[in-house]
mmCIF file of C-alpha atoms in Angstrom:
data_model
loop_
_atom_site.group_PDB
_atom_site.id
_atom_site.type_symbol
_atom_site.label_atom_id
_atom_site.label_comp_id
_atom_site.label_asym_id
_atom_site.label_seq_id
_atom_site.Cartn_x
_atom_site.Cartn_y
_atom_site.Cartn_z
ATOM 1 C CA ASP A 7 -4.376 -17.945 3.060
ATOM 2 C CA VAL A 8 -0.774 -18.821 2.051
ATOM 3 C CA LYS A 9 0.306 -22.259 1.938
ATOM 4 C CA VAL A 10 4.356 -23.346 1.371
ATOM 5 C CA THR A 11 4.016 -27.498 0.639
ATOM 6 C CA GLN A 12 7.367 -29.565 1.214
ATOM 7 C CA SER A 13 7.324 -32.698 -0.956
ATOM 8 C CA SER A 14 8.444 -35.161 1.746
ATOM 9 C CA ARG A 15 7.927 -35.087 5.506
ATOM 10 C CA TYR A 16 10.069 -38.566 6.363
ATOM 11 C CA LEU A 17 13.221 -39.119 4.136
ATOM 12 C CA VAL A 18 16.061 -41.353 4.565
ATOM 13 C CA LYS A 19 18.958 -42.074 2.492
ATOM 14 C CA ARG A 20 22.288 -43.016 1.964
ATOM 15 C CA THR A 21 25.530 -41.829 2.795
ATOM 16 C CA GLY A 22 26.808 -40.271 -0.883
ATOM 17 C CA GLU A 23 23.439 -40.265 -2.257
ATOM 18 C CA LYS A 24 22.049 -37.195 -4.633
ATOM 19 C CA VAL A 25 19.223 -35.916 -2.617
ATOM 20 C CA PHE A 26 16.596 -33.326 -3.585
ATOM 21 C CA LEU A 27 14.325 -31.675 -1.495
ATOM 22 C CA GLU A 28 10.959 -29.658 -3.001
ATOM 23 C CA CYS A 29 9.184 -26.602 -2.001
ATOM 24 C CA VAL A 30 6.423 -25.341 -3.391
ATOM 25 C CA GLN A 31 4.297 -22.031 -2.772
ATOM 26 C CA ASP A 32 1.380 -21.048 -4.012
ATOM 27 C CA MET A 33 1.055 -16.808 -3.053
ATOM 28 C CA ASP A 34 3.679 -16.172 -6.102
ATOM 29 C CA HIS A 35 6.220 -14.809 -3.806
ATOM 30 C CA GLU A 36 9.704 -13.567 -5.039
ATOM 31 C CA ASN A 37 11.607 -15.009 -2.044
ATOM 32 C CA MET A 38 12.049 -18.345 -1.336
ATOM 33 C CA PHE A 39 14.402 -19.915 1.814
ATOM 34 C CA TRP A 40 15.614 -23.126 3.165
ATOM 35 C CA TYR A 41 16.420 -23.244 6.482
ATOM 36 C CA ARG A 42 17.618 -26.146 8.469
ATOM 37 C CA GLN A 43 16.909 -27.098 12.451
ATOM 38 C CA ASP A 44 18.918 -29.121 14.164
ATOM 39 C CA PRO A 45 18.807 -29.399 18.828
ATOM 40 C CA GLY A 46 20.908 -26.364 20.306
ATOM 41 C CA LEU A 47 21.948 -24.458 17.347
ATOM 42 C CA GLY A 48 18.156 -23.407 16.410
ATOM 43 C CA LEU A 49 17.990 -22.374 12.362
ATOM 44 C CA ARG A 50 20.030 -21.813 10.030
ATOM 45 C CA LEU A 51 19.266 -20.320 6.898
ATOM 46 C CA ILE A 52 21.597 -22.609 3.887
ATOM 47 C CA TYR A 53 20.280 -20.653 1.048
ATOM 48 C CA PHE A 54 18.389 -18.175 -0.411
ATOM 49 C CA SER A 55 16.192 -16.546 -3.334
ATOM 50 C CA TYR A 56 15.441 -13.619 -4.250
ATOM 51 C CA ASP A 57 13.605 -14.194 -7.879
ATOM 52 C CA VAL A 58 13.578 -17.036 -10.668
ATOM 53 C CA LYS A 59 17.350 -18.317 -10.949
ATOM 54 C CA MET A 60 17.841 -15.940 -9.000
ATOM 55 C CA LYS A 61 20.226 -16.767 -5.256
ATOM 56 C CA GLU A 62 22.298 -15.856 -2.454
ATOM 57 C CA LYS A 63 24.337 -17.889 0.052
ATOM 58 C CA GLY A 64 23.209 -17.711 3.600
ATOM 59 C CA ASP A 65 25.142 -18.700 6.094
ATOM 60 C CA ILE A 66 25.523 -22.587 6.152
ATOM 61 C CA PRO A 67 25.704 -23.638 2.149
ATOM 62 C CA GLU A 68 28.698 -25.684 2.481
ATOM 63 C CA GLY A 69 28.111 -29.164 1.003
ATOM 64 C CA TYR A 70 24.216 -27.907 -0.316
ATOM 65 C CA SER A 71 23.063 -26.173 -4.102
ATOM 66 C CA VAL A 72 20.272 -25.005 -4.957
ATOM 67 C CA SER A 73 17.335 -24.586 -8.251
ATOM 68 C CA ARG A 74 14.747 -22.181 -9.170
ATOM 69 C CA GLU A 75 13.742 -22.704 -12.628
ATOM 70 C CA LYS A 76 10.230 -21.376 -11.753
ATOM 71 C CA LYS A 77 8.952 -18.870 -9.173
ATOM 72 C CA GLU A 78 6.384 -21.062 -7.096
ATOM 73 C CA ARG A 79 9.214 -24.077 -6.689
ATOM 74 C CA PHE A 80 13.029 -24.006 -4.996
ATOM 75 C CA SER A 81 14.669 -27.670 -4.723
ATOM 76 C CA LEU A 82 17.264 -27.988 -2.202
ATOM 77 C CA ILE A 83 20.017 -30.194 -3.443
ATOM 78 C CA LEU A 84 22.538 -32.322 -1.511
ATOM 79 C CA GLU A 85 24.860 -33.555 -3.867
ATOM 80 C CA SER A 86 26.352 -36.287 -2.384
ATOM 81 C CA ALA A 87 24.845 -36.441 0.988
ATOM 82 C CA SER A 88 26.944 -37.304 4.543
ATOM 83 C CA THR A 89 25.402 -38.096 7.989
ATOM 84 C CA ASN A 90 26.610 -34.278 9.365
ATOM 85 C CA GLN A 91 23.275 -33.431 6.658
ATOM 86 C CA THR A 92 20.835 -35.341 8.887
ATOM 87 C CA SER A 93 18.311 -32.179 10.040
ATOM 88 C CA MET A 94 15.074 -30.820 9.894
ATOM 89 C CA TYR A 95 15.023 -29.054 6.641
ATOM 90 C CA LEU A 96 12.167 -26.012 6.490
ATOM 91 C CA CYS A 97 11.341 -23.946 3.331
ATOM 92 C CA ALA A 98 10.002 -20.434 3.851
ATOM 93 C CA SER A 99 8.148 -18.164 1.183
ATOM 94 C CA LEU A 100 7.966 -13.830 1.654
ATOM 95 C CA TRP A 101 6.093 -11.700 -0.470
ATOM 96 C CA ALA A 102 8.489 -9.065 -0.691
ATOM 97 C CA GLY A 103 5.818 -6.166 -0.449
ATOM 98 C CA GLY A 104 3.640 -5.105 2.125
ATOM 99 C CA ALA A 105 4.591 -6.534 5.960
ATOM 100 C CA HIS A 106 7.715 -8.786 5.342
ATOM 101 C CA GLU A 107 5.767 -11.985 6.805
ATOM 102 C CA GLN A 108 7.722 -14.973 6.224
ATOM 103 C CA TYR A 109 5.675 -18.633 5.820
ATOM 104 C CA PHE A 110 6.851 -22.141 6.632
ATOM 105 C CA GLY A 111 6.267 -25.878 4.755
ATOM 106 C CA PRO A 112 5.916 -28.210 7.376
ATOM 107 C CA GLY A 113 9.179 -29.598 7.095
ATOM 108 C CA THR A 114 11.359 -32.345 6.346
ATOM 109 C CA ARG A 115 12.921 -34.729 8.467
ATOM 110 C CA LEU A 116 16.054 -36.312 6.943
ATOM 111 C CA THR A 117 18.470 -39.017 8.165
ATOM 112 C CA VAL A 118 21.876 -39.729 6.316
ATOM 113 C CA THR A 119 22.613 -43.204 7.070
ATOM 114 C CA LYS B 5 25.900 -8.908 13.257
ATOM 115 C CA GLN B 6 22.018 -9.335 15.172
ATOM 116 C CA GLU B 7 21.880 -11.768 17.877
ATOM 117 C CA VAL B 8 18.152 -12.736 19.671
ATOM 118 C CA THR B 9 17.952 -14.300 22.962
ATOM 119 C CA GLN B 10 14.655 -15.489 24.206
ATOM 120 C CA ILE B 11 14.708 -16.664 28.039
ATOM 121 C CA PRO B 12 13.090 -18.726 29.618
ATOM 122 C CA ALA B 13 14.624 -21.501 27.608
ATOM 123 C CA ALA B 14 11.554 -23.326 29.259
ATOM 124 C CA LEU B 15 8.776 -22.894 30.875
ATOM 125 C CA SER B 16 6.057 -24.866 32.960
ATOM 126 C CA VAL B 17 2.909 -23.478 33.792
ATOM 127 C CA PRO B 18 -0.605 -25.003 35.198
ATOM 128 C CA GLU B 19 -3.618 -24.093 33.259
ATOM 129 C CA GLY B 20 -5.314 -20.943 33.602
ATOM 130 C CA GLU B 21 -2.697 -19.139 34.148
ATOM 131 C CA ASN B 22 -1.401 -16.166 32.253
ATOM 132 C CA LEU B 23 2.202 -15.423 31.320
ATOM 133 C CA VAL B 24 5.274 -13.651 29.848
ATOM 134 C CA LEU B 25 8.160 -15.180 26.974
ATOM 135 C CA ASN B 26 10.891 -13.108 26.314
ATOM 136 C CA CYS B 27 12.860 -12.115 23.980
ATOM 137 C CA SER B 28 16.358 -9.938 23.848
ATOM 138 C CA PHE B 29 17.881 -8.230 20.485
ATOM 139 C CA THR B 30 21.257 -6.566 20.412
ATOM 140 C CA ASP B 31 21.162 -4.539 16.965
ATOM 141 C CA SER B 32 18.121 -2.342 17.432
ATOM 142 C CA ALA B 33 17.829 -1.440 13.191
ATOM 143 C CA ILE B 34 15.136 -3.716 12.675
ATOM 144 C CA TYR B 35 12.472 -3.600 10.078
ATOM 145 C CA ASN B 36 9.920 -6.364 12.114
ATOM 146 C CA LEU B 37 9.681 -8.891 14.155
ATOM 147 C CA GLN B 38 8.223 -12.295 14.168
ATOM 148 C CA TRP B 39 6.376 -14.212 16.807
ATOM 149 C CA PHE B 40 5.973 -18.557 15.663
ATOM 150 C CA ARG B 41 5.215 -21.455 17.110
ATOM 151 C CA GLN B 42 6.196 -24.676 16.302
ATOM 152 C CA ASP B 43 4.796 -28.144 17.324
ATOM 153 C CA PRO B 44 7.414 -31.323 17.555
ATOM 154 C CA GLY B 45 8.092 -32.025 14.346
ATOM 155 C CA LYS B 46 6.305 -29.602 12.495
ATOM 156 C CA GLY B 47 6.759 -26.019 10.703
ATOM 157 C CA LEU B 48 6.733 -23.134 11.963
ATOM 158 C CA THR B 49 3.210 -20.922 12.273
ATOM 159 C CA SER B 50 3.555 -17.644 11.927
ATOM 160 C CA LEU B 51 1.560 -15.796 15.207
ATOM 161 C CA LEU B 52 2.169 -12.391 15.163
ATOM 162 C CA LEU B 53 4.210 -9.796 13.027
ATOM 163 C CA ILE B 54 5.232 -6.421 14.862
ATOM 164 C CA GLN B 55 6.400 -3.810 11.963
ATOM 165 C CA SER B 56 9.379 -1.403 13.543
ATOM 166 C CA SER B 57 7.134 1.177 13.771
ATOM 167 C CA GLN B 58 4.523 -0.621 15.685
ATOM 168 C CA ARG B 59 4.710 -0.923 19.746
ATOM 169 C CA GLU B 60 2.092 -4.277 19.857
ATOM 170 C CA GLN B 61 -0.108 -6.399 18.109
ATOM 171 C CA THR B 62 -3.158 -8.165 19.429
ATOM 172 C CA SER B 63 -4.653 -11.762 18.354
ATOM 173 C CA GLY B 64 -6.533 -13.772 20.573
ATOM 174 C CA ARG B 65 -5.060 -14.069 23.552
ATOM 175 C CA LEU B 66 -2.082 -13.538 22.535
ATOM 176 C CA ASN B 67 -0.372 -9.924 22.478
ATOM 177 C CA ALA B 68 3.589 -9.089 21.223
ATOM 178 C CA SER B 69 4.835 -5.753 22.742
ATOM 179 C CA LEU B 70 7.888 -4.633 21.192
ATOM 180 C CA ASP B 71 10.186 -2.240 22.387
ATOM 181 C CA LYS B 72 12.891 -0.993 20.214
ATOM 182 C CA SER B 73 15.061 1.277 21.599
ATOM 183 C CA SER B 74 15.758 -1.368 24.205
ATOM 184 C CA GLY B 75 15.625 -4.217 22.540
ATOM 185 C CA ARG B 76 13.027 -6.500 23.561
ATOM 186 C CA SER B 77 10.176 -8.217 22.787
ATOM 187 C CA THR B 78 7.263 -9.621 24.668
ATOM 188 C CA LEU B 79 4.894 -12.426 24.159
ATOM 189 C CA TYR B 80 2.128 -12.683 26.577
ATOM 190 C CA ILE B 81 -0.387 -15.320 26.492
ATOM 191 C CA ALA B 82 -3.838 -15.292 28.681
ATOM 192 C CA ALA B 83 -5.401 -18.100 30.021
ATOM 193 C CA SER B 84 -3.443 -20.443 29.148
ATOM 194 C CA GLN B 85 -4.531 -23.265 27.549
ATOM 195 C CA PRO B 86 -3.036 -27.268 27.418
ATOM 196 C CA GLY B 87 -2.966 -26.695 23.983
ATOM 197 C CA ASP B 88 -0.753 -23.851 23.564
ATOM 198 C CA SER B 89 2.101 -25.931 24.301
ATOM 199 C CA ALA B 90 4.525 -25.873 22.003
ATOM 200 C CA THR B 91 8.354 -24.094 21.344
ATOM 201 C CA TYR B 92 7.596 -20.532 21.015
ATOM 202 C CA LEU B 93 10.524 -18.590 18.152
ATOM 203 C CA CYS B 94 11.105 -15.361 18.116
ATOM 204 C CA ALA B 95 12.730 -13.697 14.712
ATOM 205 C CA VAL B 96 14.033 -10.570 13.962
ATOM 206 C CA ARG B 97 14.123 -9.092 10.205
ATOM 207 C CA ASN B 98 16.471 -6.316 9.964
ATOM 208 C CA SER B 99 16.381 -3.108 8.146
ATOM 209 C CA GLY B 100 18.834 -1.423 5.334
ATOM 210 C CA GLY B 101 20.904 -3.881 3.206
ATOM 211 C CA SER B 102 19.504 -7.137 2.005
ATOM 212 C CA ASN B 103 16.564 -7.475 4.309
ATOM 213 C CA TYR B 104 15.188 -10.967 3.437
ATOM 214 C CA LYS B 105 17.089 -12.593 6.513
ATOM 215 C CA LEU B 106 15.420 -13.776 8.965
ATOM 216 C CA THR B 107 17.566 -13.972 12.415
ATOM 217 C CA PHE B 108 15.979 -16.607 14.558
ATOM 218 C CA GLY B 109 16.262 -17.131 18.944
ATOM 219 C CA LYS B 110 16.402 -20.481 19.940
ATOM 220 C CA GLY B 111 13.086 -20.498 21.172
ATOM 221 C CA THR B 112 11.341 -20.976 24.527
ATOM 222 C CA LEU B 113 9.145 -24.482 25.039
ATOM 223 C CA LEU B 114 5.964 -23.782 26.845
ATOM 224 C CA THR B 115 4.494 -26.775 29.118
ATOM 225 C CA VAL B 116 0.987 -26.117 30.327
ATOM 226 C CA ASN B 117 -0.221 -28.528 32.443
ATOM 227 C CA PRO B 118 -4.027 -30.013 32.892
#
């Protein structure tokens, strides 16, 4: 079974802090994704990566950056956290061959105060 | 731009009932369609994936159908149980170009009452 893990289930940070959200997958998938999920807005893609050190902006990249130094790990960085970044953050991975089935991690509930 | 709509937004049924969740999409040029389940405060669990060339997929009490030409998919749940209570999300992957992105509907919140 594919396993996608996220470093924290719950996180509370203060406005202006630099925040790192970590995601690890164990299936050698090329593609990894970061989404945020908000009530009434659904899931929105922040960034994705199709290979090590490669990244593309999603629909809402402002205020975020990402890092992919190793194939299994994809990090989301909030350079200076703001209250409007309070959200559920979901990481996902995808194998580019075959069925293109996407697998999600358990999510990180981030609260910025 | 692909748009995905799920109707109804919420559904409440008694235990044992068969039910259908609906998903529609605006651009029929899709690579595949995936149904997910999400429990409160948790991540998404993949339930079924249908390739664009397929008409349906089945897993246990779940059956998903796809009518690409009309831009519609349904998720049929047989003999519903309280443990089926969750939000069900439909997501579409477009064909061509950068087909890594999924476009999600906003989900149907299902409550199965004992």
